[in-house]
JSON list of C-alpha atoms and ligand atoms in Angstrom, two decimals:
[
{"chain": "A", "resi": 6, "resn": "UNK", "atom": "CA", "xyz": [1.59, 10.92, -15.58]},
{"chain": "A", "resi": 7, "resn": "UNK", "atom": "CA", "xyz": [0.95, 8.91, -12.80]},
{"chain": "A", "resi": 8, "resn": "UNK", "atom": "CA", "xyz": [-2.37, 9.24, -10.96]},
{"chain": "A", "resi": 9, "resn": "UNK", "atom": "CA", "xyz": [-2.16, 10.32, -6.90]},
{"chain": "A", "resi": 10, "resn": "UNK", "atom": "CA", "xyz": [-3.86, 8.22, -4.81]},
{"chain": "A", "resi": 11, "resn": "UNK", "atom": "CA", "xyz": [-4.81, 8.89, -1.47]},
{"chain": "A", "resi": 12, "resn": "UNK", "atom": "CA", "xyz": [-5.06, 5.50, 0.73]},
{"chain": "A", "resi": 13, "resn": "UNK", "atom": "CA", "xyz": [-6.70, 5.88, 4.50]},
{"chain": "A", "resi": 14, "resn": "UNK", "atom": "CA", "xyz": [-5.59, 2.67, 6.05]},
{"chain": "A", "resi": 15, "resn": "UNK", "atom": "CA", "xyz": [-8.08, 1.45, 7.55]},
{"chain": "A", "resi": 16, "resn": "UNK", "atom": "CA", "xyz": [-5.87, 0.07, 10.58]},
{"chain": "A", "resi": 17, "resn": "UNK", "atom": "CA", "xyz": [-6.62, 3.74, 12.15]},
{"chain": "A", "resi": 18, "resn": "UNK", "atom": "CA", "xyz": [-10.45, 3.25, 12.18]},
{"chain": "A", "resi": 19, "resn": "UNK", "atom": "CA", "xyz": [-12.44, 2.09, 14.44]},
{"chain": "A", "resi": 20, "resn": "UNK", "atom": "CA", "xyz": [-12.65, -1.84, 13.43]},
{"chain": "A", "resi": 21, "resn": "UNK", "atom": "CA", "xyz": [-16.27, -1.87, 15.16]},
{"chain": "A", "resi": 22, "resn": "UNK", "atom": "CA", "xyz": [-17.62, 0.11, 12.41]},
{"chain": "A", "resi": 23, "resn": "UNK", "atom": "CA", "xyz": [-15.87, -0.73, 9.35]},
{"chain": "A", "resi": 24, "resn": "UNK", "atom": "CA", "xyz": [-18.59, -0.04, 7.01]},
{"chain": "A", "resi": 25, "resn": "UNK", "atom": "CA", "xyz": [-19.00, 3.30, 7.96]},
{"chain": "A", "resi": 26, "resn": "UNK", "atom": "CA", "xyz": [-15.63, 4.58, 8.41]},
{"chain": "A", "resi": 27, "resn": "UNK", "atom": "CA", "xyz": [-14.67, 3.02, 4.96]},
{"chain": "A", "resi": 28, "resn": "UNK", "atom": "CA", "xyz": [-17.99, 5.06, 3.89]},
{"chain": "A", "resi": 29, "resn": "UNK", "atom": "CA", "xyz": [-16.49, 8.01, 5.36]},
{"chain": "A", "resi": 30, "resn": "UNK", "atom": "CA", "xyz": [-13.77, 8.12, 4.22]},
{"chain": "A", "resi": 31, "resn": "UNK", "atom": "CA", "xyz": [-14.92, 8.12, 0.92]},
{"chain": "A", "resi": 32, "resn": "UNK", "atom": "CA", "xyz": [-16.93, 10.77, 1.51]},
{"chain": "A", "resi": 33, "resn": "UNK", "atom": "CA", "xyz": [-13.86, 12.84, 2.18]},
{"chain": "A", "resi": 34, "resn": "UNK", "atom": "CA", "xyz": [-11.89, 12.21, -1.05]},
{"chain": "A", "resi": 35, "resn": "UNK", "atom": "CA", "xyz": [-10.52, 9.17, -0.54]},
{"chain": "A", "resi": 36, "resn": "UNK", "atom": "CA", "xyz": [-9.16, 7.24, -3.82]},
{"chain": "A", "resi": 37, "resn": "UNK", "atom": "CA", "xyz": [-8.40, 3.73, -1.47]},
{"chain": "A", "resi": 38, "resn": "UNK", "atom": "CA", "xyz": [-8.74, 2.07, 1.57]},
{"chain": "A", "resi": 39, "resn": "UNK", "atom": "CA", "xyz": [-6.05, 0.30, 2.47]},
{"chain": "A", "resi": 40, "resn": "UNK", "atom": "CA", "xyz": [-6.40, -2.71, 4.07]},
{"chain": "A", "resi": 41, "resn": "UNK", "atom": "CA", "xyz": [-3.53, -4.04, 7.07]},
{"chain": "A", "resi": 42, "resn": "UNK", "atom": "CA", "xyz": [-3.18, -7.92, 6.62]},
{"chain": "A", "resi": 43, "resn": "UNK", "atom": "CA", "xyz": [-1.17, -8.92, 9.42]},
{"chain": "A", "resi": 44, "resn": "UNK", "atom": "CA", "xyz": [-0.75, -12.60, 10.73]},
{"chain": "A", "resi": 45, "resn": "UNK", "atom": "CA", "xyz": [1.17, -12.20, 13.71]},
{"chain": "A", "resi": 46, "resn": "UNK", "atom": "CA", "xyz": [4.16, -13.16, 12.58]},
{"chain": "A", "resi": 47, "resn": "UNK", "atom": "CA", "xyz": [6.07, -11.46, 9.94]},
{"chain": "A", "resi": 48, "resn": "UNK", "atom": "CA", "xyz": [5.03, -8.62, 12.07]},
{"chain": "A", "resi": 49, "resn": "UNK", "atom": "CA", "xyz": [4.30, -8.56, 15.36]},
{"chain": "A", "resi": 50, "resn": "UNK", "atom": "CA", "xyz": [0.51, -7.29, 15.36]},
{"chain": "A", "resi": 51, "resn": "UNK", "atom": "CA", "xyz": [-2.32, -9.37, 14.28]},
{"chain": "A", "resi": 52, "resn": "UNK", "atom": "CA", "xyz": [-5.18, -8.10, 12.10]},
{"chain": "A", "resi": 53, "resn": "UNK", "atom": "CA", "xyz": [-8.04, -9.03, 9.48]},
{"chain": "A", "resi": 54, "resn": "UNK", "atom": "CA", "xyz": [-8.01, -11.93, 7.08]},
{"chain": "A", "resi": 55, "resn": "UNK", "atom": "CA", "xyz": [-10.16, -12.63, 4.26]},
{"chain": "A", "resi": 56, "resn": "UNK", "atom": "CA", "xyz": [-13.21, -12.75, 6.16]},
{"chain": "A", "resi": 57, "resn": "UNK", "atom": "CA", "xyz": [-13.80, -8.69, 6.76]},
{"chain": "A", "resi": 58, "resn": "UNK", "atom": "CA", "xyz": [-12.10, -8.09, 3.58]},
{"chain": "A", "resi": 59, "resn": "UNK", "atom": "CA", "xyz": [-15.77, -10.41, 2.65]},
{"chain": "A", "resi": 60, "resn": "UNK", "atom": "CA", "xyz": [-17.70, -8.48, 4.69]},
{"chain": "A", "resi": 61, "resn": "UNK", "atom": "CA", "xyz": [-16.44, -5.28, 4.02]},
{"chain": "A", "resi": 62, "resn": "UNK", "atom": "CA", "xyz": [-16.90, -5.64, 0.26]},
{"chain": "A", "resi": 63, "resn": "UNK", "atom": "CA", "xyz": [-20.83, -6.33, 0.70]},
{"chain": "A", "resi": 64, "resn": "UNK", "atom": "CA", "xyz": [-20.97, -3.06, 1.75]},
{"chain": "A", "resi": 65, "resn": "UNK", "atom": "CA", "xyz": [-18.46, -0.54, -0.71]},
{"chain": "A", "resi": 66, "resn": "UNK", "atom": "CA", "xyz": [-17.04, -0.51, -3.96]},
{"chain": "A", "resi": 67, "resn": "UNK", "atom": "CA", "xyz": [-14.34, 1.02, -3.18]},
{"chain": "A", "resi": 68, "resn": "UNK", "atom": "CA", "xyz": [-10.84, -0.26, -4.65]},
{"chain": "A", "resi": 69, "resn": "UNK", "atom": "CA", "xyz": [-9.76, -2.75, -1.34]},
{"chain": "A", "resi": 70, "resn": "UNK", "atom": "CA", "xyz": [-5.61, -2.03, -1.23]},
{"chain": "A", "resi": 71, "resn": "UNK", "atom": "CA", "xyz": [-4.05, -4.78, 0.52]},
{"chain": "A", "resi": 72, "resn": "UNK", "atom": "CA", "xyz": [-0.86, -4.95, 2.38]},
{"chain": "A", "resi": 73, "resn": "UNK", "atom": "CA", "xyz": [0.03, -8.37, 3.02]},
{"chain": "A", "resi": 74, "resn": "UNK", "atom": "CA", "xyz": [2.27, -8.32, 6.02]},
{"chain": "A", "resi": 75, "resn": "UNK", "atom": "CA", "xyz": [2.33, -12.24, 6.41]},
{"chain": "A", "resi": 76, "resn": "UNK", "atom": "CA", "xyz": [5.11, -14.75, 6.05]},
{"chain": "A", "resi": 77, "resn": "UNK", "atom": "CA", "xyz": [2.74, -17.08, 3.59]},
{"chain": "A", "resi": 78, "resn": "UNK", "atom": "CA", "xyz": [1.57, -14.72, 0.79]},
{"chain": "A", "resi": 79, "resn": "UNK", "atom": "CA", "xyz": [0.43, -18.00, -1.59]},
{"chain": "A", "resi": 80, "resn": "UNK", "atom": "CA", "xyz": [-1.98, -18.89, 0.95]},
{"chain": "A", "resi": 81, "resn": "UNK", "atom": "CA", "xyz": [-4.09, -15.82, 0.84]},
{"chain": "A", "resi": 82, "resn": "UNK", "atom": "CA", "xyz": [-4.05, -14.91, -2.74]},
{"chain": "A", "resi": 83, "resn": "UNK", "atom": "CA", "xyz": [-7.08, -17.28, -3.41]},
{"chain": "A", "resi": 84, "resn": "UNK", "atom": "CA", "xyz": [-9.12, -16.57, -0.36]},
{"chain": "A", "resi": 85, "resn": "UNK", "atom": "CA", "xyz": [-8.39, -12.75, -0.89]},
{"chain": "A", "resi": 86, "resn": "UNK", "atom": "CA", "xyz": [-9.27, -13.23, -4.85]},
{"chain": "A", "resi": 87, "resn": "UNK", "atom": "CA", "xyz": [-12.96, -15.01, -3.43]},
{"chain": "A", "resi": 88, "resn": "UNK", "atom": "CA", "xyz": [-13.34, -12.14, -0.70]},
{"chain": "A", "resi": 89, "resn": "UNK", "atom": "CA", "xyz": [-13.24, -9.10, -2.94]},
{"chain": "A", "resi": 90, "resn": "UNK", "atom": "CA", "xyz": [-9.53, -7.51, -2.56]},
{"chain": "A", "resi": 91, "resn": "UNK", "atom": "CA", "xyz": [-8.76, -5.15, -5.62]},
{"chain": "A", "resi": 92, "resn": "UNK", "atom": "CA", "xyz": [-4.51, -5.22, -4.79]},
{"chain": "A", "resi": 93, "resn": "UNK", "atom": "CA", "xyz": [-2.94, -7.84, -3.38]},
{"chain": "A", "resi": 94, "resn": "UNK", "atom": "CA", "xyz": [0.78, -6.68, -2.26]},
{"chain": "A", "resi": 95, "resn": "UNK", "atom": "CA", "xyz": [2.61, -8.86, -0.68]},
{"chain": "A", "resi": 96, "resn": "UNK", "atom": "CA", "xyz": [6.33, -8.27, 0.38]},
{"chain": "A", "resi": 97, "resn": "UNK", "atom": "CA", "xyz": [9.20, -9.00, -1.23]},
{"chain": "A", "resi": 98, "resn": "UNK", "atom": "CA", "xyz": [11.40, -10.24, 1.81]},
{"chain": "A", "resi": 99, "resn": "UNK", "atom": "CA", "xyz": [9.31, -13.64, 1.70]},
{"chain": "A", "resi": 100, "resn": "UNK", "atom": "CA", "xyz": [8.73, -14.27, -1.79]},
{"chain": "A", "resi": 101, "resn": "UNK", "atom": "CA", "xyz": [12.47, -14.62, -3.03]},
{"chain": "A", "resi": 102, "resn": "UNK", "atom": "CA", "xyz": [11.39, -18.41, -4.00]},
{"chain": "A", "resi": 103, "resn": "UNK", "atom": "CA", "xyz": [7.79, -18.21, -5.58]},
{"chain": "A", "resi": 104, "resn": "UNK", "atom": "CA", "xyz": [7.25, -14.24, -6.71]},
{"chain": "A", "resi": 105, "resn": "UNK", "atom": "CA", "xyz": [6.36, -15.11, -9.98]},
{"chain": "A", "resi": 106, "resn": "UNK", "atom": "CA", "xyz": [3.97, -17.77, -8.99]},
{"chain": "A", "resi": 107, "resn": "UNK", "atom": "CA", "xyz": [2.63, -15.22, -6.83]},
{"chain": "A", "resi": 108, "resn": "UNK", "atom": "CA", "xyz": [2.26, -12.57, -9.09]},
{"chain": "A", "resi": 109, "resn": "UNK", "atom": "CA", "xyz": [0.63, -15.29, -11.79]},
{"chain": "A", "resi": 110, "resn": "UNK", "atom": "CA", "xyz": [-1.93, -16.50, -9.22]},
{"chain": "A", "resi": 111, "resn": "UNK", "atom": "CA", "xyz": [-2.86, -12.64, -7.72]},
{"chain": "A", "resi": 112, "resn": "UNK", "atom": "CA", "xyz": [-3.69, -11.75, -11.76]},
{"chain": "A", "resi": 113, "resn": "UNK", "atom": "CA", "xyz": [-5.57, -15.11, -12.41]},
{"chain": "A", "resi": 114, "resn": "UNK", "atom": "CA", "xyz": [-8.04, -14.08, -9.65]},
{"chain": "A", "resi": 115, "resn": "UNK", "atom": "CA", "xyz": [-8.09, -10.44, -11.32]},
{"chain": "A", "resi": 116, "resn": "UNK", "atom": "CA", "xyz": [-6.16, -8.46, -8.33]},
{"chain": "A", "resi": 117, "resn": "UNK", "atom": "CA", "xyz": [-3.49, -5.99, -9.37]},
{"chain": "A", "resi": 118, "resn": "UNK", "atom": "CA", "xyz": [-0.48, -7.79, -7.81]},
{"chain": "A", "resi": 119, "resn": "UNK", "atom": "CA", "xyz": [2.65, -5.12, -6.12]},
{"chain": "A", "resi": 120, "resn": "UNK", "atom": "CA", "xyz": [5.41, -5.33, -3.85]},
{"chain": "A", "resi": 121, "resn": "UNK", "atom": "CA", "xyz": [6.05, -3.99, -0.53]},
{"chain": "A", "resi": 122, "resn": "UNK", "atom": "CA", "xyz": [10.06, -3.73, 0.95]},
{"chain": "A", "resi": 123, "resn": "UNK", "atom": "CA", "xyz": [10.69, -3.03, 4.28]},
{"chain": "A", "resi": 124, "resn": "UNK", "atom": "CA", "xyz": [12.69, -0.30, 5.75]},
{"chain": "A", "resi": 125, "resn": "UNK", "atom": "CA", "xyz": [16.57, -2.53, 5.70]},
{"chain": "A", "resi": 126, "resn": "UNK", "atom": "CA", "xyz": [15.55, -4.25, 2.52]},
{"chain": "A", "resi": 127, "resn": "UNK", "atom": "CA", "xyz": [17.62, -2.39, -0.24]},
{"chain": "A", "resi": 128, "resn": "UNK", "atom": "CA", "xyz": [15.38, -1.49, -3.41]},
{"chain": "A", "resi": 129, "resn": "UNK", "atom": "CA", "xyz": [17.26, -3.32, -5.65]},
{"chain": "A", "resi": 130, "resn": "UNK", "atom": "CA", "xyz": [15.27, -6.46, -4.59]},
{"chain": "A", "resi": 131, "resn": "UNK", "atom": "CA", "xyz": [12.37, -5.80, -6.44]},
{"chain": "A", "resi": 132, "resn": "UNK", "atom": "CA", "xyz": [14.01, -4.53, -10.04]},
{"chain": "A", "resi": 133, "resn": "UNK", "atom": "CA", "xyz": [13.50, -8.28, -11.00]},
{"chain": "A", "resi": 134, "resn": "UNK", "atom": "CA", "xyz": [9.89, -7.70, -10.63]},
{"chain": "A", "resi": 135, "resn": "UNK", "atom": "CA", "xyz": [9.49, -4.94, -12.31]},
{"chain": "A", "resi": 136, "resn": "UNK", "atom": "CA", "xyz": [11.54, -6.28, -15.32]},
{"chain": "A", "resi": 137, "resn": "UNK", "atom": "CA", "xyz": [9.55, -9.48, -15.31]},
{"chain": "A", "resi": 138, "resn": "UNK", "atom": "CA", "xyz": [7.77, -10.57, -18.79]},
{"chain": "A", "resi": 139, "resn": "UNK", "atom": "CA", "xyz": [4.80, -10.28, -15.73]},
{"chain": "A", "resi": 140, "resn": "UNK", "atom": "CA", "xyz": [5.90, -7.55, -13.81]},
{"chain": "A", "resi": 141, "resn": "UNK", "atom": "CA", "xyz": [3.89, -6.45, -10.60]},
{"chain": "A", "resi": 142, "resn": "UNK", "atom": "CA", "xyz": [2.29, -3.17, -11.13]},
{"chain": "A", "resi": 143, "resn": "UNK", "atom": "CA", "xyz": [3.06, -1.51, -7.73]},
{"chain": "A", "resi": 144, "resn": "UNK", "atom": "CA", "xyz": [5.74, -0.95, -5.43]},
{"chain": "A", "resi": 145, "resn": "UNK", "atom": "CA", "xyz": [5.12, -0.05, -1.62]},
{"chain": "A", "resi": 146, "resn": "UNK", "atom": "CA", "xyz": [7.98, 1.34, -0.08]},
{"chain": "A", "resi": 147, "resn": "UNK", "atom": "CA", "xyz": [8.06, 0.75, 3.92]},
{"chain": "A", "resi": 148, "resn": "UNK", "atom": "CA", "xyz": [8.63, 4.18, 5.72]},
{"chain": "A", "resi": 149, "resn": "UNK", "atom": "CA", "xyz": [8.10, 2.70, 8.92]},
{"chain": "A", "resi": 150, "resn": "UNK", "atom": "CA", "xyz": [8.74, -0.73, 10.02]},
{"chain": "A", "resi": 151, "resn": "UNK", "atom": "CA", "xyz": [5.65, -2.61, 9.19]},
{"chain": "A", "resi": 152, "resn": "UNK", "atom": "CA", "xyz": [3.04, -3.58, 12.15]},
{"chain": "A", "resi": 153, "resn": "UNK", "atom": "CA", "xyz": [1.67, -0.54, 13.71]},
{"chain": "A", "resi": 154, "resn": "UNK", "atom": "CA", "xyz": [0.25, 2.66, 12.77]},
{"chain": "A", "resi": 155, "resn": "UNK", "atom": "CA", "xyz": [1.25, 6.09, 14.32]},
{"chain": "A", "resi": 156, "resn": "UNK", "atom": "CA", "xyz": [5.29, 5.46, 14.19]},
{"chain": "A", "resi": 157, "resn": "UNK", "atom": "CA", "xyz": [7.90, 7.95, 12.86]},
{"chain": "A", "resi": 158, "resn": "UNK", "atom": "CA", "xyz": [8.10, 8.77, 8.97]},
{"chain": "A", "resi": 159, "resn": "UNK", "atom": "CA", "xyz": [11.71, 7.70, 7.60]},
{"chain": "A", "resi": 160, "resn": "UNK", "atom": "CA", "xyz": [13.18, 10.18, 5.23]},
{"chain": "A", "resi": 161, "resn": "UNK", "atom": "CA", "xyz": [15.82, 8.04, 4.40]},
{"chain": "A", "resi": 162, "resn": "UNK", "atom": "CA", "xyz": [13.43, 5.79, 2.48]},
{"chain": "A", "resi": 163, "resn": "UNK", "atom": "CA", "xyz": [12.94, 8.89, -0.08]},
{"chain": "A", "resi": 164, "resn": "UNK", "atom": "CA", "xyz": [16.42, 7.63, -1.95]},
{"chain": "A", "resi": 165, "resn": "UNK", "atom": "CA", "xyz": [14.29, 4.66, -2.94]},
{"chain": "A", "resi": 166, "resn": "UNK", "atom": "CA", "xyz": [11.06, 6.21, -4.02]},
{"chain": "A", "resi": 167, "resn": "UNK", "atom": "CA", "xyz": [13.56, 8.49, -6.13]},
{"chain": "A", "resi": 168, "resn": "UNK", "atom": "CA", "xyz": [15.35, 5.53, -7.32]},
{"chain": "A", "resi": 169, "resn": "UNK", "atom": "CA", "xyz": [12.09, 3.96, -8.24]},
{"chain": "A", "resi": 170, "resn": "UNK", "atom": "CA", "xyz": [10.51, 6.80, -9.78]},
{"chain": "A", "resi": 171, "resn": "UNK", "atom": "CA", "xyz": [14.10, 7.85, -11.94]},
{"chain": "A", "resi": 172, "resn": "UNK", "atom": "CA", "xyz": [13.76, 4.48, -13.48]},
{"chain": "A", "resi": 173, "resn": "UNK", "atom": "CA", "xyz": [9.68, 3.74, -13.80]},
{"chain": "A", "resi": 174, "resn": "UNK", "atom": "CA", "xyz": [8.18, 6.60, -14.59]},
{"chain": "A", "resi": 175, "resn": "UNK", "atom": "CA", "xyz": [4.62, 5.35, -15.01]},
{"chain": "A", "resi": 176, "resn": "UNK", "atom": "CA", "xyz": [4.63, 3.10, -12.02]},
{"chain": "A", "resi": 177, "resn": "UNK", "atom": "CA", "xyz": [2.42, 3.79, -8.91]},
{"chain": "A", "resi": 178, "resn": "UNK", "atom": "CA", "xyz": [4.83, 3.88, -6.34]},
{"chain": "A", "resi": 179, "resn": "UNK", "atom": "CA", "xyz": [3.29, 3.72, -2.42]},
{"chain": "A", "resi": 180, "resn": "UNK", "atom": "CA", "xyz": [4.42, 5.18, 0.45]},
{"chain": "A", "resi": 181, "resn": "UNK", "atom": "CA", "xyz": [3.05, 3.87, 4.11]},
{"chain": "A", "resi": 182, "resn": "UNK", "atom": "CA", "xyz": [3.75, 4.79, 7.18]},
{"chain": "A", "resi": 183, "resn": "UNK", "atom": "CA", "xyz": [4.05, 8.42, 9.01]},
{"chain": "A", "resi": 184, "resn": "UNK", "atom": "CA", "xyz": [2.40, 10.31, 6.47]},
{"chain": "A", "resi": 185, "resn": "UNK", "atom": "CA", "xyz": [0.72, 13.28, 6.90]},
{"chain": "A", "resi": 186, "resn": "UNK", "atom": "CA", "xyz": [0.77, 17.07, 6.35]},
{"chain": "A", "resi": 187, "resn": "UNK", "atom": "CA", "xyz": [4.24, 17.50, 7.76]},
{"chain": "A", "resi": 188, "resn": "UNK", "atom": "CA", "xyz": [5.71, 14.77, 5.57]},
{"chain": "A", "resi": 189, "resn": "UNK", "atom": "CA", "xyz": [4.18, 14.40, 2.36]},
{"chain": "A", "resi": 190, "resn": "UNK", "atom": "CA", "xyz": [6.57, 16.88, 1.02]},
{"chain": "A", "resi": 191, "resn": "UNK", "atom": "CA", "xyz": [9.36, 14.76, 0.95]},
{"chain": "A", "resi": 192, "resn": "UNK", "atom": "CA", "xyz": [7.56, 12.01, -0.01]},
{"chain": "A", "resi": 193, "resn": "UNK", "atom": "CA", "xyz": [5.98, 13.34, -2.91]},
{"chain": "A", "resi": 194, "resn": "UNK", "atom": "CA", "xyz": [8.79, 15.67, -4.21]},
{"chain": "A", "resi": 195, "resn": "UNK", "atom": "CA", "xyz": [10.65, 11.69, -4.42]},
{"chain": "A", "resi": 196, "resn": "UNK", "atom": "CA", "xyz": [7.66, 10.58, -6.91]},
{"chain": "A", "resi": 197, "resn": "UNK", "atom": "CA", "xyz": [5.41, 8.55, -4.43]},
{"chain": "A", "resi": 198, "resn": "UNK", "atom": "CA", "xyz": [1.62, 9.09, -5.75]},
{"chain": "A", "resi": 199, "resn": "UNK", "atom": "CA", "xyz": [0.16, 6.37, -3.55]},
{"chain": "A", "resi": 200, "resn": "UNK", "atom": "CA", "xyz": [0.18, 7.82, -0.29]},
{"chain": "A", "resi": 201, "resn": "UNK", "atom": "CA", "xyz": [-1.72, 5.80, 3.06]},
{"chain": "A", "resi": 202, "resn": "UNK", "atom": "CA", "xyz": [-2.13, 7.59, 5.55]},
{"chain": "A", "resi": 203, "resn": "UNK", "atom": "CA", "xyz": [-3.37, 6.24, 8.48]},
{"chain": "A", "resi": 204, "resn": "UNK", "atom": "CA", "xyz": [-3.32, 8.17, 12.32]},
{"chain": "A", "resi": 205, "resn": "UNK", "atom": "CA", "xyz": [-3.10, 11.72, 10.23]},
{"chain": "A", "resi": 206, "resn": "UNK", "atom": "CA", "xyz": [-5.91, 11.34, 8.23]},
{"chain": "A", "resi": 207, "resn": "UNK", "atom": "CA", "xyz": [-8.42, 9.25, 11.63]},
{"chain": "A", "resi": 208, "resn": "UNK", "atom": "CA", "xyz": [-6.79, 11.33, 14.14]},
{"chain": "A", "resi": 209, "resn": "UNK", "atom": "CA", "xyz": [-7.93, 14.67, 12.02]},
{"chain": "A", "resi": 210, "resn": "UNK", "atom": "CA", "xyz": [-11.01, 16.83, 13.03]},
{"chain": "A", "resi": 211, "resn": "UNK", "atom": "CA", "xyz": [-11.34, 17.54, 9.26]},
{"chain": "A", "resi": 212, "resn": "UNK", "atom": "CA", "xyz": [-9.96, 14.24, 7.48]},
{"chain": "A", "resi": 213, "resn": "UNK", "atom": "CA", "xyz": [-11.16, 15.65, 4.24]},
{"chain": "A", "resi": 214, "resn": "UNK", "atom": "CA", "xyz": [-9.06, 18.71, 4.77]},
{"chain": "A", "resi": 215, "resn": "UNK", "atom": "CA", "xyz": [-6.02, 16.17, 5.32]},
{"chain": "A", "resi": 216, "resn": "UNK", "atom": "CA", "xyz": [-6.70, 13.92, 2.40]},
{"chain": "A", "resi": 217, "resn": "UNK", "atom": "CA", "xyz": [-6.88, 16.88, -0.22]},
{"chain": "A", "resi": 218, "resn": "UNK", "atom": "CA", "xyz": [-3.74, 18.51, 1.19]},
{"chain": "A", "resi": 219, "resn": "UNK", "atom": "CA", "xyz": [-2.30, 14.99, 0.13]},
{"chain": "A", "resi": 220, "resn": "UNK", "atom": "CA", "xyz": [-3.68, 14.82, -2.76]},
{"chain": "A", "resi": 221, "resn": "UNK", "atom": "CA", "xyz": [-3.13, 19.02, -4.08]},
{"chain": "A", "resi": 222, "resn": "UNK", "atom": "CA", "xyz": [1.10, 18.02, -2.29]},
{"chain": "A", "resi": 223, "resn": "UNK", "atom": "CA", "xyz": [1.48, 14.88, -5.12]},
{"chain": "A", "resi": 224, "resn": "UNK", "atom": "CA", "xyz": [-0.26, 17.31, -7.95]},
{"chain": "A", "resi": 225, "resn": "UNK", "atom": "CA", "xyz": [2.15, 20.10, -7.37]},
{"chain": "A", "resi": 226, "resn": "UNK", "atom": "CA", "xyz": [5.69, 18.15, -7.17]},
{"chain": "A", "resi": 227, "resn": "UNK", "atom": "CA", "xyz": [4.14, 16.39, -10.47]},
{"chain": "A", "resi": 228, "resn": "UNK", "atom": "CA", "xyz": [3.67, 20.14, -12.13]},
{"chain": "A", "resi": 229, "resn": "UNK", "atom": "CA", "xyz": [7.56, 20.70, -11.22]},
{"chain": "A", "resi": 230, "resn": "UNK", "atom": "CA", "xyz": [9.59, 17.62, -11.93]},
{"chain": "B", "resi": 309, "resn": "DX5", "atom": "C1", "xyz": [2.01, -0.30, 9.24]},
{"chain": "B", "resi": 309, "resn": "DX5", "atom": "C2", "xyz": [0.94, -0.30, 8.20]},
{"chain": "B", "resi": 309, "resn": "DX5", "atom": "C3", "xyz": [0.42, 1.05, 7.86]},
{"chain": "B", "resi": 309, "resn": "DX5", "atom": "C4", "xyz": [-0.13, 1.85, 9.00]},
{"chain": "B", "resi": 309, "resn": "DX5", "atom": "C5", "xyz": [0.15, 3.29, 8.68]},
{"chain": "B", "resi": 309, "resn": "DX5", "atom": "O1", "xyz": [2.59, -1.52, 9.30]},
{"chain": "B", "resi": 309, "resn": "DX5", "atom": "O2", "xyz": [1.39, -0.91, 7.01]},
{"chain": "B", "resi": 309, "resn": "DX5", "atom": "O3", "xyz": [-0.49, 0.99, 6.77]},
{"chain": "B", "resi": 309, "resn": "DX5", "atom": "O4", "xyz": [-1.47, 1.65, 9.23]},
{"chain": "B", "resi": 309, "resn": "DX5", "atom": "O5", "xyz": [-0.27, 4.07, 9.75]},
{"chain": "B", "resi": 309, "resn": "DX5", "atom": "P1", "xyz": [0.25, 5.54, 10.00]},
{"chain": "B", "resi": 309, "resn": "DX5", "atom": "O6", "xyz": [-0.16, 6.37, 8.81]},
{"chain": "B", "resi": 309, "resn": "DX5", "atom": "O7", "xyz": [-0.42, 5.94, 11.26]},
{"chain": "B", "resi": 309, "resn": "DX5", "atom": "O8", "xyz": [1.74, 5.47, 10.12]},
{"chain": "B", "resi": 310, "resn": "ZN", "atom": "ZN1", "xyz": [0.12, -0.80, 5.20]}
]
């Protein structure tokens, strides 16, 4: 059985005090911090780069989950690799030419490589992926459009987390975007076991509370189906 993860992404803390919220957060349960790469362009937001993934990494452990929302995916694996990222997921809308040099390089510089689809990209995309002799090992399914935090959970995406899940039973499959107490039902009765959370889980008086209702929601659709 798959293992839940619980991902605060780290786009809802305060960026002033990285070390310390990624601290606290693992303090209250959290398995990851996810990590918002953003260039401005594939999305419109701009974030972090491979410098405070470096910095942040000096001061945690913890297992870095990036989310590479940038039109040039090649050109970070290697400064990620150097800076300390544990997953490097990049999306699949702008790697139809070089995934599998992607995927070849993100393992070389010992990252877990997965793919990320957004919301109108149909989840057939990233079967060839998956089926690959080097197949990514996760799959982040979009339930909001990718660039900002606090937006509107999509149910709609569940048909492709239960897709996914129907097909791969062993894979981790990701949901970002919306989550929180009133959603994670849906999202883990479809199989998801990665779940970020990011305004639910910052915006809580008691994020701990928060993270192990995630976590106990993914255990209990995992004792049913
Ligand atoms: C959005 C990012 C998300 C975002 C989630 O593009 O990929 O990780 O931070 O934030 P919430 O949980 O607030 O929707
Ligand atoms: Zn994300």
């Amino acid at each position: 059985m798959v293992k839940p993860k619980i991902a605060p992404s780290m786009l809802s803390s305060d960026f002033a005090n990285l070390a310390s919220e990624a601290e606290r957060m693992l303090q209250c349960g959290a398995d990851w911090l996810h990590m918002d790469i953003m260039d401005g362009h594939f999305v419109p937001n701009l974030t972090i780069g491979a410098p405070v993934i470096e910095s942040l990494r000096k001061h945690t452990k913890a297992y870095l989950d990036c989310h590479l929302m940038v039109t040039n995916p090649l050109d970070y694996v290697e400064p990620l690799g150097k800076a300390g990222a544990s997953g490097f997921t990049f999306h699949v809308e702008v790697s139809k030419d070089n995934w599998k040099e992607l995927v070849q390089l993100i393992k070389s510089k010992g990252m877990t490589p997965g793919v990320s689809l957004k919301p109108g990209t149909p989840i057939e995309d990233v079967f060839p992926l998956l089926e690959d002799e080097n197949p990514v090992e996760l799959v982040l399914v979009m339930t909001v459009e990718p660039g900002f935090g606090g937006q509107k959970f999509m149910p709609q995406m569940m048909d492709k987390v239960r897709t996914l899940r129907k097909k791969y039973p062993s894979l981790d499959i990701e949901v970002d975007g919306g989550l929180g107490p009133s959603t994670i039902d849906m999202a883990a009765a479809a199989g998801a076991n990665c779940i970020v959370a990011g305004s639910s889980v910052f915006g809580a008086s008691d994020p701990a509370q928060v993270i192990s209702l995630l976590r106990k929601n993914v255990e209990d659709s995992q004792k049913t189906n």
